[in-house]
Coordinates of C-alpha atoms and ligand atoms in Angstrom, one line a residue:
M1464 CA -7.7 -24.5 12.4
A1465 CA -6.4 -20.9 11.6
N1466 CA -4.0 -19.6 13.7
E1467 CA -5.8 -17.4 16.4
N1468 CA -3.1 -16.2 18.2
N1469 CA -1.6 -13.7 15.7
G1470 CA -3.2 -10.5 16.3
E1471 CA -1.6 -7.8 17.9
T1472 CA -3.5 -5.9 20.4
S1473 CA -0.8 -4.1 22.5
E1474 CA -0.6 -0.4 21.7
K1475 CA 2.8 -0.2 21.1
K1476 CA 4.0 -3.1 19.0
S1477 CA 6.9 -4.8 20.3
L1478 CA 10.0 -5.7 18.1
N1479 CA 10.3 -8.7 16.3
F1480 CA 13.1 -11.3 16.6
I1481 CA 14.3 -9.9 13.4
E1482 CA 14.1 -6.1 14.6
L1483 CA 16.0 -7.2 17.6
A1484 CA 18.8 -8.8 16.1
V1485 CA 18.9 -5.8 13.7
E1486 CA 19.1 -3.4 16.6
N1487 CA 21.6 -5.6 18.1
D1488 CA 23.8 -5.6 15.4
L1489 CA 23.7 -2.1 14.9
K1490 CA 24.3 -1.6 18.5
E1491 CA 27.4 -3.7 18.2
G1492 CA 29.1 -1.7 15.2
K1493 CA 28.6 -4.8 13.0
N1494 CA 29.1 -3.9 9.0
D1495 CA 30.1 -0.6 10.3
G1496 CA 26.7 -0.1 11.2
R1497 CA 25.5 -0.5 7.7
L1498 CA 22.1 -2.3 7.1
Q1499 CA 21.2 -3.7 3.7
T1500 CA 18.5 -6.3 2.8
R1501 CA 17.0 -7.3 -0.7
F1502 CA 13.8 -8.9 -2.1
P1503 CA 14.9 -11.7 -4.2
P1504 CA 12.0 -13.0 -6.2
E1505 CA 12.6 -15.2 -9.1
P1506 CA 10.8 -13.7 -12.1
N1507 CA 8.5 -16.9 -12.8
G1508 CA 5.2 -15.4 -11.9
Y1509 CA 3.4 -12.8 -10.3
L1510 CA 3.9 -11.6 -7.0
H1511 CA 1.4 -13.2 -4.4
I1512 CA 0.4 -11.5 -0.8
G1513 CA 3.0 -14.2 0.7
H1514 CA 5.5 -12.3 -1.1
A1515 CA 4.0 -8.9 0.4
K1516 CA 5.2 -10.6 3.7
A1517 CA 8.7 -10.7 2.6
I1518 CA 8.5 -7.4 1.0
C1519 CA 7.4 -5.7 4.0
L1520 CA 10.0 -7.0 6.4
N1521 CA 12.8 -6.0 3.6
F1522 CA 12.1 -2.7 2.8
G1523 CA 10.6 -2.1 6.0
L1524 CA 13.7 -2.5 7.9
A1525 CA 15.6 -0.6 5.5
E1526 CA 13.4 2.3 6.1
K1527 CA 13.2 1.9 10.0
Y1528 CA 16.7 1.6 10.3
N1529 CA 18.0 4.0 7.5
G1530 CA 19.6 1.3 5.5
V1531 CA 19.1 -0.2 1.7
C1532 CA 17.0 -2.4 0.2
N1533 CA 17.6 -3.4 -3.2
L1534 CA 15.3 -5.6 -5.8
R1535 CA 17.1 -8.6 -7.1
F1536 CA 15.9 -11.1 -9.7
D1537 CA 16.8 -14.6 -8.9
D1538 CA 16.8 -15.2 -12.8
T1539 CA 18.7 -18.5 -12.7
N1540 CA 16.3 -20.8 -14.7
P1541 CA 15.5 -19.5 -18.0
V1542 CA 12.9 -22.0 -18.5
K1543 CA 10.1 -20.5 -16.4
E1544 CA 11.4 -16.8 -16.2
D1545 CA 10.2 -14.1 -18.3
T1546 CA 10.2 -10.1 -18.7
E1547 CA 6.3 -9.7 -18.2
Y1548 CA 7.0 -11.3 -14.8
V1549 CA 9.9 -8.9 -14.2
D1550 CA 7.5 -5.8 -15.0
S1551 CA 4.7 -6.8 -12.7
I1552 CA 7.1 -7.5 -9.7
K1553 CA 8.2 -3.7 -10.0
E1554 CA 4.8 -2.4 -10.5
D1555 CA 3.5 -4.6 -7.7
I1556 CA 6.2 -3.6 -5.3
Q1557 CA 5.5 0.3 -6.0
W1558 CA 2.0 -0.2 -5.5
L1559 CA 2.6 -1.5 -2.2
G1560 CA 4.3 1.4 -1.4
F1561 CA 7.9 0.6 -1.7
Q1562 CA 11.0 1.8 -3.6
W1563 CA 14.3 -0.5 -4.1
K1564 CA 17.4 1.7 -4.5
D1565 CA 19.1 -0.7 -7.2
I1566 CA 18.0 -3.3 -9.1
Y1567 CA 20.1 -6.3 -9.5
Y1568 CA 20.1 -9.5 -11.5
A1569 CA 21.8 -12.9 -10.5
S1570 CA 22.1 -13.3 -14.4
D1571 CA 24.4 -10.2 -14.1
Y1572 CA 26.9 -12.4 -12.1
F1573 CA 26.9 -15.4 -14.5
Q1574 CA 30.5 -15.1 -15.4
Q1575 CA 31.7 -14.1 -11.8
L1576 CA 30.0 -17.2 -10.5
W1577 CA 31.2 -19.0 -13.7
D1578 CA 34.9 -18.1 -12.4
F1579 CA 34.3 -19.1 -8.9
A1580 CA 33.0 -22.5 -9.9
V1581 CA 36.1 -22.8 -12.0
E1582 CA 38.3 -21.9 -8.9
L1583 CA 36.6 -24.9 -7.0
I1584 CA 37.4 -27.3 -9.7
K1585 CA 41.0 -26.3 -9.7
E1586 CA 41.1 -26.6 -6.0
G1587 CA 39.5 -30.0 -6.2
K1588 CA 36.3 -28.5 -4.5
A1589 CA 34.3 -29.3 -7.5
Y1590 CA 33.8 -32.3 -9.9
I1591 CA 31.7 -33.4 -13.2
D1592 CA 29.3 -35.9 -12.6
E1593 CA 28.3 -37.8 -15.7
Q1594 CA 25.6 -40.3 -13.8
T1595 CA 21.7 -39.8 -14.4
A1596 CA 19.8 -38.1 -11.8
D1597 CA 18.0 -41.1 -10.6
E1598 CA 21.6 -42.6 -10.0
I1599 CA 22.5 -39.5 -8.1
A1600 CA 19.1 -39.8 -6.1
K1601 CA 20.3 -43.4 -5.2
Q1602 CA 23.6 -42.8 -3.8
K1603 CA 22.0 -39.8 -1.3
G1604 CA 21.5 -41.8 1.5
T1605 CA 19.2 -40.7 4.2
P1606 CA 19.7 -38.0 7.1
T1607 CA 20.7 -41.5 9.3
Q1608 CA 22.7 -43.2 6.7
P1609 CA 25.4 -42.0 4.6
G1610 CA 25.8 -41.4 1.1
I1611 CA 27.9 -43.2 -1.5
D1612 CA 30.9 -41.6 -3.3
S1613 CA 30.1 -40.8 -7.3
P1614 CA 32.7 -42.8 -9.3
Y1615 CA 33.6 -39.5 -11.0
R1616 CA 34.3 -37.8 -7.5
N1617 CA 38.1 -38.2 -7.8
R1618 CA 38.2 -37.6 -11.7
P1619 CA 41.3 -35.5 -12.7
V1620 CA 40.8 -31.8 -12.5
E1621 CA 41.7 -31.2 -16.0
E1622 CA 38.5 -33.5 -16.9
S1623 CA 36.5 -31.9 -15.1
L1624 CA 37.5 -28.2 -16.4
A1625 CA 37.3 -29.5 -20.2
L1626 CA 33.6 -30.9 -19.4
F1627 CA 32.4 -27.6 -17.4
E1628 CA 33.7 -25.8 -20.7
K1629 CA 31.5 -27.8 -22.9
M1630 CA 28.5 -27.5 -20.7
R1631 CA 28.7 -23.8 -20.9
T1632 CA 28.8 -23.7 -24.9
G1633 CA 26.0 -26.2 -25.5
E1634 CA 28.4 -29.3 -26.5
I1635 CA 26.4 -31.4 -23.8
A1636 CA 22.8 -32.7 -23.8
E1637 CA 20.7 -31.6 -20.9
G1638 CA 21.0 -33.7 -18.2
A1639 CA 24.1 -35.6 -19.3
M1640 CA 26.1 -34.1 -16.5
I1641 CA 26.3 -31.6 -13.7
L1642 CA 29.0 -29.9 -11.7
R1643 CA 28.9 -31.0 -7.9
A1644 CA 30.4 -29.4 -5.0
K1645 CA 32.8 -32.0 -3.2
I1646 CA 31.9 -31.7 0.1
D1647 CA 30.6 -34.4 2.4
M1648 CA 28.9 -37.4 1.3
A1649 CA 28.3 -38.6 4.8
N1650 CA 27.4 -35.2 6.3
S1651 CA 23.9 -35.4 8.7
N1652 CA 23.0 -32.1 6.4
M1653 CA 21.8 -33.8 3.3
H1654 CA 22.4 -30.5 1.2
F1655 CA 26.3 -31.0 2.0
R1656 CA 26.2 -34.7 0.2
D1657 CA 28.1 -33.1 -3.0
P1658 CA 25.3 -30.3 -4.0
I1659 CA 24.6 -29.8 -7.7
M1660 CA 26.1 -26.3 -8.4
Y1661 CA 25.6 -26.3 -12.4
R1662 CA 23.2 -28.1 -14.9
V1663 CA 22.6 -27.4 -18.8
V1664 CA 19.3 -25.7 -19.6
K1665 CA 19.1 -25.5 -23.2
H1666 CA 16.5 -22.4 -23.3
P1667 CA 17.3 -18.7 -24.1
H1668 CA 17.5 -16.6 -21.1
H1669 CA 15.1 -13.4 -20.8
R1670 CA 18.3 -11.4 -20.5
T1671 CA 21.5 -13.0 -21.7
G1672 CA 19.8 -15.1 -24.5
N1673 CA 22.2 -18.0 -25.7
T1674 CA 25.4 -16.8 -24.2
W1675 CA 25.1 -19.6 -21.4
Q1676 CA 24.0 -23.1 -21.8
A1677 CA 24.6 -24.0 -18.1
Y1678 CA 23.2 -22.4 -15.1
P1679 CA 23.8 -21.9 -11.5
M1680 CA 21.5 -23.7 -9.0
Y1681 CA 20.0 -21.5 -6.5
D1682 CA 22.3 -22.4 -3.7
F1683 CA 25.4 -21.6 -5.8
A1684 CA 23.8 -18.3 -6.6
H1685 CA 21.9 -16.9 -3.7
G1686 CA 24.4 -16.2 -1.4
Q1687 CA 27.2 -15.2 -3.3
S1688 CA 24.7 -12.6 -5.2
D1689 CA 24.2 -11.4 -1.5
Y1690 CA 27.9 -11.2 -1.0
F1691 CA 28.5 -9.5 -4.3
E1692 CA 26.0 -6.7 -3.4
G1693 CA 27.0 -6.1 0.3
V1694 CA 23.6 -7.5 1.7
T1695 CA 24.1 -7.5 5.3
H1696 CA 20.9 -9.6 6.6
S1697 CA 19.5 -11.9 4.0
L1698 CA 16.2 -12.8 5.0
C1699 CA 14.1 -15.7 3.7
T1700 CA 11.2 -18.1 4.7
L1701 CA 11.9 -21.1 6.9
E1702 CA 12.4 -23.6 4.1
F1703 CA 15.8 -22.3 3.6
E1704 CA 16.8 -23.0 7.3
V1705 CA 18.5 -26.0 6.2
H1706 CA 20.2 -24.4 3.2
R1707 CA 21.9 -22.0 5.6
P1708 CA 25.2 -24.2 6.4
L1709 CA 25.5 -24.4 2.7
Y1710 CA 25.0 -20.5 2.0
D1711 CA 27.8 -20.0 4.6
Y1712 CA 30.1 -22.6 3.1
F1713 CA 29.9 -21.1 -0.5
I1714 CA 30.5 -17.6 1.2
D1715 CA 33.4 -18.8 3.0
E1716 CA 35.1 -20.6 0.0
L1717 CA 34.1 -17.1 -2.2
K1718 CA 36.1 -14.9 0.7
E1719 CA 39.0 -17.4 0.4
T1720 CA 39.5 -16.9 -3.6
P1721 CA 41.7 -14.4 -4.5
T1722 CA 39.4 -12.2 -6.8
Y1723 CA 36.8 -11.8 -3.9
Q1724 CA 39.1 -11.3 -0.8
N1725 CA 37.8 -8.4 1.2
D1726 CA 38.6 -6.9 4.8
G1727 CA 37.7 -10.3 6.0
N1728 CA 35.1 -9.5 8.5
Y1729 CA 32.1 -9.1 6.2
R1730 CA 29.4 -12.0 5.6
P1731 CA 25.9 -11.6 4.8
R1732 CA 23.6 -13.5 7.6
Q1733 CA 20.9 -15.4 6.9
T1734 CA 17.6 -15.6 9.1
E1735 CA 14.4 -17.3 8.3
F1736 CA 10.9 -16.4 9.2
N1737 CA 7.6 -18.0 8.7
R1738 CA 5.6 -17.8 5.3
L1739 CA 2.5 -16.2 5.1
N1740 CA -0.3 -18.9 4.2
L1741 CA -3.8 -17.7 3.9
T1742 CA -6.9 -19.9 4.4
Y1743 CA -9.2 -20.6 1.4
T1744 CA -6.5 -20.0 -1.0
V1745 CA -3.3 -21.6 -2.7
M1746 CA 0.0 -19.9 -2.3
S1747 CA 2.6 -21.4 -4.8
K1748 CA 3.2 -20.0 -7.9
R1749 CA 3.1 -23.3 -10.0
K1750 CA -0.6 -23.7 -8.4
L1751 CA -1.3 -20.3 -9.6
L1752 CA 0.0 -20.6 -12.8
T1753 CA -2.0 -23.9 -13.4
L1754 CA -5.2 -22.1 -12.5
V1755 CA -4.2 -19.1 -14.9
K1756 CA -3.2 -21.2 -17.8
E1757 CA -6.1 -23.8 -17.4
G1758 CA -8.6 -21.0 -17.5
L1759 CA -10.0 -21.7 -14.2
V1760 CA -9.5 -17.9 -13.2
N1761 CA -9.1 -14.9 -15.7
G1762 CA -5.7 -14.0 -15.6
W1763 CA -3.2 -13.3 -13.1
D1764 CA -5.3 -10.1 -11.6
D1765 CA -8.5 -12.0 -11.5
P1766 CA -9.9 -10.8 -8.3
R1767 CA -10.3 -14.0 -6.4
M1768 CA -6.6 -14.5 -6.9
P1769 CA -4.3 -14.0 -3.8
T1770 CA -1.7 -12.3 -6.2
I1771 CA -1.0 -8.6 -5.5
C1772 CA -2.4 -7.9 -9.1
G1773 CA -5.5 -9.8 -8.0
F1774 CA -5.9 -7.9 -4.6
R1775 CA -5.6 -4.6 -6.4
R1776 CA -8.2 -5.3 -8.9
R1777 CA -10.7 -6.6 -6.0
G1778 CA -10.1 -3.0 -4.7
Y1779 CA -7.8 -3.9 -1.8
S1780 CA -5.8 -0.9 -0.8
P1781 CA -2.2 -1.3 -0.4
E1782 CA -2.5 0.0 3.4
S1783 CA -5.0 -2.8 4.2
I1784 CA -2.2 -5.4 2.8
R1785 CA 0.3 -4.0 5.0
N1786 CA -1.5 -3.4 8.0
F1787 CA -2.6 -7.0 7.9
I1788 CA 0.9 -8.3 7.5
D1789 CA 2.1 -6.1 10.4
M1790 CA -1.0 -7.9 12.6
I1791 CA 0.3 -11.3 11.9
G1792 CA 4.0 -10.5 12.5
Y1793 CA 7.1 -12.7 12.1
T1794 CA 8.2 -15.7 14.0
K1795 CA 9.9 -19.1 13.6
Y1796 CA 6.6 -21.1 13.3
E1797 CA 4.6 -21.8 10.3
A1798 CA 1.1 -21.1 10.7
L1799 CA -2.0 -21.0 8.5
N1800 CA -3.1 -17.1 8.6
D1801 CA -7.2 -16.6 8.8
I1802 CA -8.5 -14.6 5.8
S1803 CA -11.2 -12.8 8.0
L1804 CA -8.6 -11.1 9.7
L1805 CA -6.9 -9.9 6.2
E1806 CA -10.6 -8.8 5.6
A1807 CA -11.2 -7.3 8.9
A1808 CA -8.0 -5.2 8.0
L1809 CA -9.3 -4.3 4.9
R1810 CA -12.9 -3.1 6.2
D1811 CA -11.0 -1.2 8.5
D1812 CA -9.2 0.6 6.1
L1813 CA -11.9 1.0 3.5
N1814 CA -13.9 2.3 6.0
K1815 CA -12.1 5.6 6.3
R1816 CA -11.2 5.8 2.3
A1817 CA -14.4 4.4 0.5
T1818 CA -16.8 7.0 -0.9
R1819 CA -20.4 6.2 0.2
V1820 CA -22.9 5.9 -2.8
S1821 CA -26.1 4.1 -3.9
A1822 CA -26.5 0.9 -6.0
V1823 CA -29.4 -1.2 -6.2
L1824 CA -28.2 -4.8 -7.2
D1825 CA -31.9 -6.5 -7.6
P1826 CA -34.0 -3.9 -8.2
V1827 CA -38.1 -3.5 -8.0
K1828 CA -39.8 -0.4 -9.0
L1829 CA -41.1 1.7 -6.0
I1830 CA -43.6 4.6 -6.8
I1831 CA -44.2 7.4 -4.5
T1832 CA -47.8 8.0 -5.6
N1833 CA -47.9 11.5 -3.9
Y1834 CA -44.9 12.9 -5.5
P1835 CA -45.3 15.0 -8.3
E1836 CA -44.7 13.5 -11.4
D1837 CA -42.1 16.0 -13.1
K1838 CA -40.3 16.7 -9.9
V1839 CA -36.8 16.1 -9.5
E1840 CA -34.8 17.2 -6.2
E1841 CA -31.4 17.3 -5.7
L1842 CA -30.3 15.8 -2.2
E1843 CA -26.8 15.9 -0.2
A1844 CA -25.2 12.6 0.2
I1845 CA -21.9 12.7 2.5
N1846 CA -19.5 11.0 1.0
N1847 CA -18.0 9.7 3.9
P1848 CA -19.0 10.0 7.4
E1849 CA -15.7 8.8 8.8
D1850 CA -14.0 11.8 6.8
E1851 CA -15.1 15.1 6.6
S1852 CA -12.8 16.4 4.1
A1853 CA -14.4 13.9 1.6
G1854 CA -17.0 16.3 1.0
S1855 CA -20.5 15.4 -0.5
H1856 CA -22.1 14.9 -3.6
T1857 CA -25.6 15.3 -4.9
I1858 CA -28.2 12.4 -5.7
E1859 CA -31.1 13.0 -7.6
F1860 CA -34.8 12.1 -6.1
S1861 CA -37.9 11.5 -8.0
R1862 CA -41.5 9.7 -8.1
E1863 CA -39.7 6.5 -9.5
L1864 CA -37.2 4.8 -7.6
W1865 CA -35.1 1.4 -7.8
I1866 CA -35.0 -0.4 -4.2
E1867 CA -33.6 -3.9 -3.5
R1868 CA -36.4 -6.6 -4.1
E1869 CA -35.2 -7.9 -0.4
D1870 CA -36.0 -4.7 1.3
F1871 CA -40.2 -5.3 0.4
M1872 CA -42.3 -7.9 1.9
E1873 CA -46.0 -8.1 1.4
D1874 CA -46.6 -10.4 4.7
A1875 CA -43.8 -9.4 7.1
P1876 CA -43.0 -10.6 10.6
K1877 CA -43.6 -8.3 13.4
K1878 CA -39.6 -7.6 13.3
Y1879 CA -39.3 -6.7 9.8
F1880 CA -38.1 -3.3 9.7
R1881 CA -38.0 -2.6 5.9
M1882 CA -40.9 -1.8 3.6
T1883 CA -44.1 -3.9 4.1
P1884 CA -47.8 -2.7 3.7
G1885 CA -49.2 -0.1 6.5
K1886 CA -45.5 1.0 8.0
E1887 CA -43.0 3.5 7.4
V1888 CA -39.7 3.4 6.4
R1889 CA -37.2 6.1 5.9
L1890 CA -35.2 6.4 2.6
K1891 CA -31.7 7.3 3.2
N1892 CA -31.0 11.2 2.4
A1893 CA -34.6 11.8 1.6
Y1894 CA -38.1 11.1 3.0
I1895 CA -39.9 9.1 5.3
V1896 CA -42.6 7.1 3.4
S1897 CA -45.4 4.6 4.2
C1898 CA -46.0 1.6 2.0
T1899 CA -49.6 1.5 0.7
G1900 CA -49.3 -2.0 -1.3
C1901 CA -47.7 -3.5 -4.4
K1902 CA -48.6 -4.9 -7.8
K1903 CA -47.8 -8.4 -8.8
D1904 CA -47.9 -10.6 -12.1
E1905 CA -49.7 -13.7 -12.9
N1906 CA -46.9 -15.5 -11.4
G1907 CA -47.1 -13.8 -7.8
N1908 CA -43.8 -11.9 -8.5
V1909 CA -43.7 -8.3 -7.3
T1910 CA -43.7 -5.9 -10.3
E1911 CA -44.2 -2.3 -8.4
I1912 CA -44.7 -1.4 -5.0
Y1913 CA -46.3 2.0 -3.8
C1914 CA -45.8 4.5 -1.0
E1915 CA -46.6 8.3 0.1
Y1916 CA -44.1 10.3 1.3
D1917 CA -44.9 12.6 3.8
P1918 CA -43.2 16.0 2.6
N1919 CA -42.3 17.2 6.4
T1920 CA -39.5 14.4 6.7
K1921 CA -37.2 15.4 4.2
S1922 CA -33.5 15.0 5.9
G1923 CA -32.5 17.8 8.1
M1924 CA -36.3 18.8 8.6
P1925 CA -37.7 18.4 12.4
D1926 CA -39.9 15.9 11.3
S1927 CA -37.1 13.7 9.9
A1928 CA -36.5 12.8 13.4
R1929 CA -39.3 11.0 13.7
K1930 CA -38.3 7.3 15.1
V1931 CA -38.4 4.7 12.2
K1932 CA -36.6 1.8 12.4
G1933 CA -35.4 1.1 8.9
T1934 CA -33.5 3.1 6.7
L1935 CA -33.3 1.7 2.7
H1936 CA -31.3 2.9 0.0
W1937 CA -32.1 3.7 -3.5
V1938 CA -31.6 5.1 -6.9
S1939 CA -33.9 7.1 -9.3
C1940 CA -35.1 5.5 -12.0
A1941 CA -34.7 8.1 -14.2
H1942 CA -31.4 9.2 -13.1
S1943 CA -29.5 5.7 -12.4
L1944 CA -27.3 3.9 -14.6
P1945 CA -27.3 0.5 -15.5
A1946 CA -24.0 -1.6 -14.3
E1947 CA -22.7 -5.1 -14.1
V1948 CA -21.7 -6.0 -10.7
R1949 CA -19.3 -8.8 -10.0
L1950 CA -20.1 -10.7 -7.0
Y1951 CA -16.6 -12.5 -5.9
D1952 CA -16.3 -15.0 -3.2
R1953 CA -13.5 -17.3 -1.7
L1954 CA -11.8 -19.2 -4.3
F1955 CA -11.7 -22.5 -2.5
K1956 CA -14.4 -24.0 -0.6
V1957 CA -12.1 -25.7 2.0
E1958 CA -9.9 -24.0 4.7
N1959 CA -6.6 -25.1 3.5
P1960 CA -6.6 -26.6 0.2
G1961 CA -2.9 -27.0 -0.1
A1962 CA -3.1 -29.2 2.7
E1963 CA -5.5 -31.7 0.8
Q1964 CA -2.9 -34.2 -0.6
E1965 CA -5.1 -36.8 -1.6
K1966 CA -7.6 -34.5 -3.8
D1967 CA -6.4 -32.3 -6.9
F1968 CA -6.5 -28.8 -5.8
R1969 CA -8.3 -28.0 -8.8
E1970 CA -11.4 -30.0 -7.6
L1971 CA -11.7 -28.1 -4.1
L1972 CA -12.5 -25.0 -6.2
N1973 CA -15.5 -22.7 -4.9
P1974 CA -18.0 -23.1 -7.9
D1975 CA -19.6 -20.0 -6.6
S1976 CA -16.9 -17.9 -6.4
L1977 CA -18.0 -15.5 -9.0
K1978 CA -21.8 -14.4 -9.6
V1979 CA -22.5 -11.9 -12.2
V1980 CA -25.3 -9.5 -11.9
T1981 CA -26.3 -7.5 -15.0
N1982 CA -29.5 -6.0 -14.3
C1983 CA -28.4 -3.4 -11.0
Y1984 CA -28.6 0.7 -11.3
V1985 CA -26.2 2.7 -9.7
E1986 CA -26.5 6.5 -8.9
K1987 CA -24.9 9.0 -11.5
Y1988 CA -22.2 10.2 -9.2
V1989 CA -20.2 6.9 -9.8
A1990 CA -20.0 7.0 -13.5
E1991 CA -17.3 9.7 -13.0
M1992 CA -14.8 7.6 -10.7
K1993 CA -11.7 6.2 -11.9
P1994 CA -10.8 2.6 -12.1
Y1995 CA -9.8 1.2 -8.8
S1996 CA -11.5 3.5 -7.0
Y1997 CA -12.9 2.6 -3.4
M1998 CA -16.4 2.8 -2.8
Q1999 CA -18.9 1.5 -0.4
F2000 CA -22.5 0.4 -1.9
Q2001 CA -24.1 1.5 1.2
R2002 CA -26.2 -1.3 3.3
I2003 CA -24.4 -3.9 0.6
G2004 CA -20.6 -3.9 0.8
Y2005 CA -17.4 -2.3 -0.2
F2006 CA -16.5 -2.5 -4.2
N2007 CA -14.6 -0.8 -6.6
V2008 CA -14.6 0.3 -10.3
D2009 CA -13.0 -2.5 -12.2
K2010 CA -10.3 -1.7 -14.6
D2011 CA -12.3 -2.7 -17.9
S2012 CA -15.6 -0.4 -16.7
T2013 CA -16.2 2.2 -19.3
P2014 CA -18.8 5.1 -19.3
K2015 CA -20.9 2.8 -21.6
K2016 CA -20.5 -0.5 -19.6
L2017 CA -20.2 0.2 -15.8
I2018 CA -18.4 -2.6 -14.3
F2019 CA -17.8 -3.3 -10.3
N2020 CA -16.1 -5.5 -8.4
R2021 CA -17.4 -6.7 -4.9
T2022 CA -14.1 -6.2 -2.8
V2023 CA -15.7 -7.5 0.6
G2024 CA -19.2 -7.5 2.4
L2025 CA -20.0 -5.1 5.1
K2026 CA -19.8 -8.1 7.7
D2027 CA -18.0 -11.4 7.7
T2028 CA -21.0 -13.6 6.5
W2029 CA -18.7 -16.7 6.8
S2030 CA -18.3 -16.8 10.4
K2031 CA -21.9 -16.9 10.5
I2032 CA -22.0 -19.8 8.1
S2033 CA -19.7 -21.6 10.0
N2034 CA -20.9 -21.0 13.3
K2035 CA -24.3 -22.2 12.3
E2036 CA -22.7 -25.6 11.0
Ligands
LIG3075 P1 6.5 -19.9 -4.3 O1 6.8 -21.0 -3.4 O2 5.0 -19.3 -4.0 O3 6.6 -20.3 -5.8 P2 9.0 -18.8 -4.0 O4 9.4 -18.7 -2.6 O5 9.6 -19.8 -5.0 O6 7.3 -18.7 -4.2 P3 10.6 -16.4 -4.7 O7 10.3 -15.6 -6.0 O8 11.6 -17.3 -4.6 O9 9.2 -17.5 -4.8 O10 10.1 -15.4 -3.5 C1 10.8 -14.5 -3.5 C2 11.0 -13.9 -1.9 O11 9.6 -14.1 -1.4 C3 12.0 -15.2 -0.9 O12 12.6 -14.5 0.0 C4 10.6 -15.9 -0.4 O13 11.4 -16.6 0.9 C5 9.7 -15.0 -0.4 N1 8.3 -15.6 -0.3 C6 7.7 -16.6 -1.2 N2 6.5 -16.9 -0.8 C7 6.5 -16.5 0.6 C8 5.1 -16.5 1.4 N3 4.3 -17.4 1.5 N4 5.4 -16.0 2.9 C9 6.5 -15.1 3.1 N5 7.6 -14.9 2.2 C10 7.5 -15.4 0.9
LIG3076 MG1 11.9 -19.6 -4.5

């Protein structure tokens, strides 16, 4: 079940537990009243909406409390990292509306970290272990059972120093040895049982090339990087809670080494918060990469992807994402966030932002038989009823129009308020018309619909106030443009694909997540809009201009429908 209890209803938002802690620290004068956070992505994939939560928190706190937030690339695993990811991460953060002060790379600290590791070896607090990964795993023990010491644990310092140097220069094969911290094989926190500090990786690094053949592990790089930069509040997701004692351990050791001694009262503090998890999608970079690599989606920015660039291409506004993250808040409990909540935030924002236009996705011709053949009227269409400053544009009206096939029924039930013979409907921004009949082909498919208009009912005339139940959208056949429309739906057909352990997540993909419709017509005004522009196709939903759209081939993406159709479906079930 999705978490229902994560909407914020009160007018004035109360502070979350991290803001409370920060305010308290500032009040107590900790760190001389300084607040410094960082967003620390590993450049091994594109950012997803989960990352947006960490971004909003880190950058948001710095903004709110006059602090500093830096961007730090945690690039300690050269095999998976790439500058393509570095560039996309920067772009996505800025698109969300945030700006870092400085950019740092964990790889900038490779020398410092190395020197610190050497220091620990010399102090007898680290050693080179030559066992296989399997052997080491077997000695780990369990949380209730102590581990077993490695036979290399007490080897001479000189030996470890010499081998460590060889790890760096490439003389040691991958997996042949590692550097481990000598802490406590019986500690109830498994992360203290002689954790790995360095391993050999023979792969060029996107910034340091082949200079290093041995790389620090996350636990040996993250806290120290925070410390080098002067981070005061190191915020991360709950799974790192169990790493916190080790985070503190290495920083305390670092503070003792002569090179890094500072005034003694500074130490970054790690605080954990719950991850963002979204229904009907997966959030792990590994799985997203699989979808991209296997061509199950069309790249990282496929509008069905939960990546920031996917949402951008789909037509989400940065504000809608930020508002949603604000609504779900920060807690200490894991939750599954309902995508309908994100979509509600999206509709709410796009309602204020989107230009109203007309498009017909499944066209059938409507002929107004009493309207002059060569007459064309330019009618006024309001761009956004929610925003007067958005102005208006003109839309051409003529004798032959396209309307939606589903807006006509030959034998309609009583409560059908769209077009049916003998009844009146209003054509949006234009006239009231009365349907007179239709023409069908030999298979019984409607090919043309006929109606007559009442010239006294033009929008704004007194007779236009006449009570008519239905209003239909339309475009003029001679004044509209053909377009391709991509109808996107949820990428997965189950609520929590990540939780279905027994099934491959690929089997859970929604086969109907993309429907391409090619015989659509849009009003001409739309052709002037730039890629990513926000629009509402009236009566249909919110759409945007795809980045691949050209004047010759117009392409639109459905961002979200006007209503939550999924809740209707699940209520029926
Ligand atoms: P993934 O597990 O999706 O591969 P990651 O945690 O490995 O992501 P990083 O690049 O290490 O990705 O993450 C950068 C920052 O974003 C970290 O501080 C991490 O805690 C945070 N983060 C990652 N995923 C989420 C999420 N779903 N919700 C909130 N914060 C997240
Ligand atoms: Mg990570």
